[in-house]
PDB file of C-alpha atoms in Angstrom:
ATOM      1  CA  MET T   1     -46.103 199.167-122.455  1.00 42.00           C
ATOM      2  CA  ILE T   2     -43.050 197.564-120.875  1.00 41.00           C
ATOM      3  CA  PRO T   3     -43.447 196.973-117.155  1.00 43.00           C
ATOM      4  CA  THR T   4     -40.716 198.428-114.986  1.00 43.00           C
ATOM      5  CA  LEU T   5     -39.231 196.837-111.934  1.00 42.00           C
ATOM      6  CA  ASP T   6     -38.770 199.029-108.908  1.00 47.00           C
ATOM      7  CA  LEU T   7     -35.477 197.855-107.411  1.00 47.00           C
ATOM      8  CA  LEU T   8     -35.314 200.485-104.683  1.00 50.00           C
ATOM      9  CA  PRO T   9     -37.588 198.698-102.157  1.00 50.00           C
ATOM     10  CA  ALA T  10     -35.739 195.422-102.773  1.00 49.00           C
ATOM     11  CA  ALA T  11     -32.379 197.086-102.244  1.00 49.00           C
ATOM     12  CA  GLU T  12     -33.566 198.770 -99.037  1.00 54.00           C
ATOM     13  CA  SER T  13     -34.764 195.504 -97.498  1.00 53.00           C
ATOM     14  CA  ARG T  14     -31.648 193.558 -98.415  1.00 50.00           C
ATOM     15  CA  ALA T  15     -28.903 193.039 -95.843  1.00 53.00           C
ATOM     16  CA  PRO T  16     -25.602 194.680 -96.740  1.00 50.00           C
ATOM     17  CA  ALA T  17     -23.353 192.426 -98.768  1.00 46.00           C
ATOM     18  CA  PRO T  18     -20.215 191.200 -97.009  1.00 46.00           C
ATOM     19  CA  ALA T  19     -16.999 192.867 -98.053  1.00 47.00           C
ATOM     20  CA  ALA T  20     -15.508 191.109-101.043  1.00 42.00           C
ATOM     21  CA  ALA T  21     -12.120 189.475-100.647  1.00 45.00           C
ATOM     22  CA  PRO T  22      -9.342 191.279-102.477  1.00 59.00           C
ATOM     23  CA  ALA T  23      -8.994 189.945-106.005  1.00 63.00           C
ATOM     24  CA  ALA T  24      -5.403 188.807-105.469  1.00 60.00           C
ATOM     25  CA  ASP T  25      -6.358 186.781-102.382  1.00 69.00           C
ATOM     26  CA  LEU T  26      -9.259 185.159-104.172  1.00 71.00           C
ATOM     27  CA  LEU T  27      -7.079 184.403-107.180  1.00 69.00           C
ATOM     28  CA  ALA T  28      -4.388 182.840-104.997  1.00 70.00           C
ATOM     29  CA  HIS T  29      -6.980 180.689-103.225  1.00 75.00           C
ATOM     30  CA  VAL T  30      -8.470 179.440-106.500  1.00 77.00           C
ATOM     31  CA  LEU T  31      -5.036 178.790-107.982  1.00 77.00           C
ATOM     32  CA  ARG T  32      -3.945 176.810-104.912  1.00 78.00           C
ATOM     33  CA  ASP T  33      -7.042 174.622-105.234  1.00 81.00           C
ATOM     34  CA  LEU T  34      -6.325 174.170-108.936  1.00 81.00           C
ATOM     35  CA  ALA T  35      -2.682 173.383-108.240  1.00 81.00           C
ATOM     36  CA  LEU T  36      -3.496 170.802-105.598  1.00 80.00           C
ATOM     37  CA  SER T  37      -5.963 169.143-107.961  1.00 82.00           C
ATOM     38  CA  TYR T  38      -3.342 169.060-110.704  1.00 80.00           C
ATOM     39  CA  GLU T  39      -0.753 167.632-108.347  1.00 79.00           C
ATOM     40  CA  ALA T  40      -3.122 164.951-107.067  1.00 80.00           C
ATOM     41  CA  GLU T  41      -3.717 163.753-110.625  1.00 84.00           C
ATOM     42  CA  CYS T  42      -0.236 164.266-112.039  1.00 83.00           C
ATOM     43  CA  PRO T  43       2.751 165.239-109.880  1.00 81.00           C
ATOM     44  CA  GLY T  44       4.471 168.195-111.491  1.00 81.00           C
ATOM     45  CA  GLY T  45       1.368 169.030-113.527  1.00 82.00           C
ATOM     46  CA  PHE T  46       0.888 172.482-112.053  1.00 82.00           C
ATOM     47  CA  ALA T  47       4.496 173.425-112.804  1.00 83.00           C
ATOM     48  CA  ARG T  48       3.964 172.488-116.439  1.00 84.00           C
ATOM     49  CA  PHE T  49       0.695 174.432-116.484  1.00 82.00           C
ATOM     50  CA  ARG T  50       2.384 177.515-114.994  1.00 84.00           C
ATOM     51  CA  GLN T  51       5.304 177.314-117.405  1.00 86.00           C
ATOM     52  CA  GLY T  52       2.885 177.348-120.318  1.00 84.00           C
ATOM     53  CA  LEU T  53       1.415 180.697-119.251  1.00 84.00           C
ATOM     54  CA  THR T  54       3.764 183.526-120.105  1.00 89.00           C
ATOM     55  CA  VAL T  55       3.271 187.075-118.842  1.00 91.00           C
ATOM     56  CA  GLU T  56       2.414 188.104-122.401  1.00 91.00           C
ATOM     57  CA  MET T  57      -0.281 185.438-122.693  1.00 89.00           C
ATOM     58  CA  LEU T  58      -1.759 186.481-119.354  1.00 86.00           C
ATOM     59  CA  ALA T  59      -1.752 190.119-120.508  1.00 88.00           C
ATOM     60  CA  VAL T  60      -3.694 189.212-123.639  1.00 87.00           C
ATOM     61  CA  ILE T  61      -6.234 187.331-121.519  1.00 84.00           C
ATOM     62  CA  ALA T  62      -6.543 190.278-119.117  1.00 82.00           C
ATOM     63  CA  ARG T  63      -6.902 192.788-121.941  1.00 85.00           C
ATOM     64  CA  PHE T  64      -9.534 190.973-123.937  1.00 83.00           C
ATOM     65  CA  SER T  65     -11.547 189.374-121.149  1.00 78.00           C
ATOM     66  CA  GLY T  66     -12.336 192.752-119.644  1.00 71.00           C
ATOM     67  CA  PRO T  67     -10.561 193.356-116.317  1.00 71.00           C
ATOM     68  CA  ALA T  68      -7.830 195.552-117.820  1.00 77.00           C
ATOM     69  CA  THR T  69      -8.835 198.707-119.653  1.00 83.00           C
ATOM     70  CA  SER T  70      -5.449 199.430-121.229  1.00 89.00           C
ATOM     71  CA  ASP T  71      -2.379 197.555-122.395  1.00 90.00           C
ATOM     72  CA  GLU T  72      -0.398 198.899-119.432  1.00 91.00           C
ATOM     73  CA  ALA T  73      -3.051 197.752-116.956  1.00 89.00           C
ATOM     74  CA  ALA T  74      -3.186 194.348-118.650  1.00 88.00           C
ATOM     75  CA  LEU T  75       0.574 193.946-118.365  1.00 91.00           C
ATOM     76  CA  ALA T  76       0.543 194.982-114.688  1.00 90.00           C
ATOM     77  CA  LEU T  77      -2.261 192.522-113.948  1.00 87.00           C
ATOM     78  CA  ALA T  78      -0.468 189.800-115.888  1.00 87.00           C
ATOM     79  CA  ARG T  79       2.691 190.321-113.840  1.00 92.00           C
ATOM     80  CA  GLN T  80       0.672 190.096-110.632  1.00 89.00           C
ATOM     81  CA  VAL T  81      -1.015 186.883-111.772  1.00 87.00           C
ATOM     82  CA  HIS T  82       2.337 185.446-112.865  1.00 89.00           C
ATOM     83  CA  GLU T  83       3.850 186.208-109.437  1.00 90.00           C
ATOM     84  CA  THR T  84       0.834 184.590-107.784  1.00 87.00           C
ATOM     85  CA  LEU T  85       1.310 181.503-109.945  1.00 87.00           C
ATOM     86  CA  LEU T  86       4.952 181.306-108.864  1.00 89.00           C
ATOM     87  CA  ASP T  87       3.957 181.653-105.199  1.00 87.00           C
ATOM     88  CA  VAL T  88       1.337 178.943-105.576  1.00 84.00           C
ATOM     89  CA  GLU T  89       3.832 176.663-107.276  1.00 86.00           C
ATOM     90  CA  GLU T  90       6.237 177.150-104.354  1.00 88.00           C
ATOM     91  CA  ASP T  91       3.447 176.380-101.871  1.00 84.00           C
ATOM     92  CA  VAL T  92       2.492 173.223-103.731  1.00 81.00           C
ATOM     93  CA  TRP T  93       6.123 172.132-103.939  1.00 81.00           C
ATOM     94  CA  ALA T  94       6.505 172.669-100.180  1.00 83.00           C
ATOM     95  CA  LEU T  95       3.403 170.591 -99.500  1.00 78.00           C
ATOM     96  CA  HIS T  96       4.610 167.907-101.880  1.00 71.00           C
ATOM     97  CA  THR T  97       8.057 167.670-100.321  1.00 77.00           C
ATOM     98  CA  SER T  98       6.715 167.710 -96.753  1.00 78.00           C
ATOM     99  CA  ALA T  99       4.425 164.787 -97.586  1.00 67.00           C
ATOM    100  CA  HIS T 100       7.338 162.630 -98.780  1.00 62.00           C
TER     101      HIS T 100
END
């Protein structure tokens, strides 16, 4: 006999989870941290990293890593990620130029 775990009492006693941040906001935050780390180690490193990731490559990653369920959804997600990368690169460049 395989013992079963009754999750209902545990779920009832648990506090409600906080609302998750929108995926795009979380992605932008993580990418900014990554970009600043890159820039601290090698000025211009994030720009080179971003240039190496084409929309098509991002679509393949989105399609086969699971978040996109169709080719169209993967391409839409890839475009969004690519735009976020461009925004992050602009933010990093602004920080870099303001520091000098």
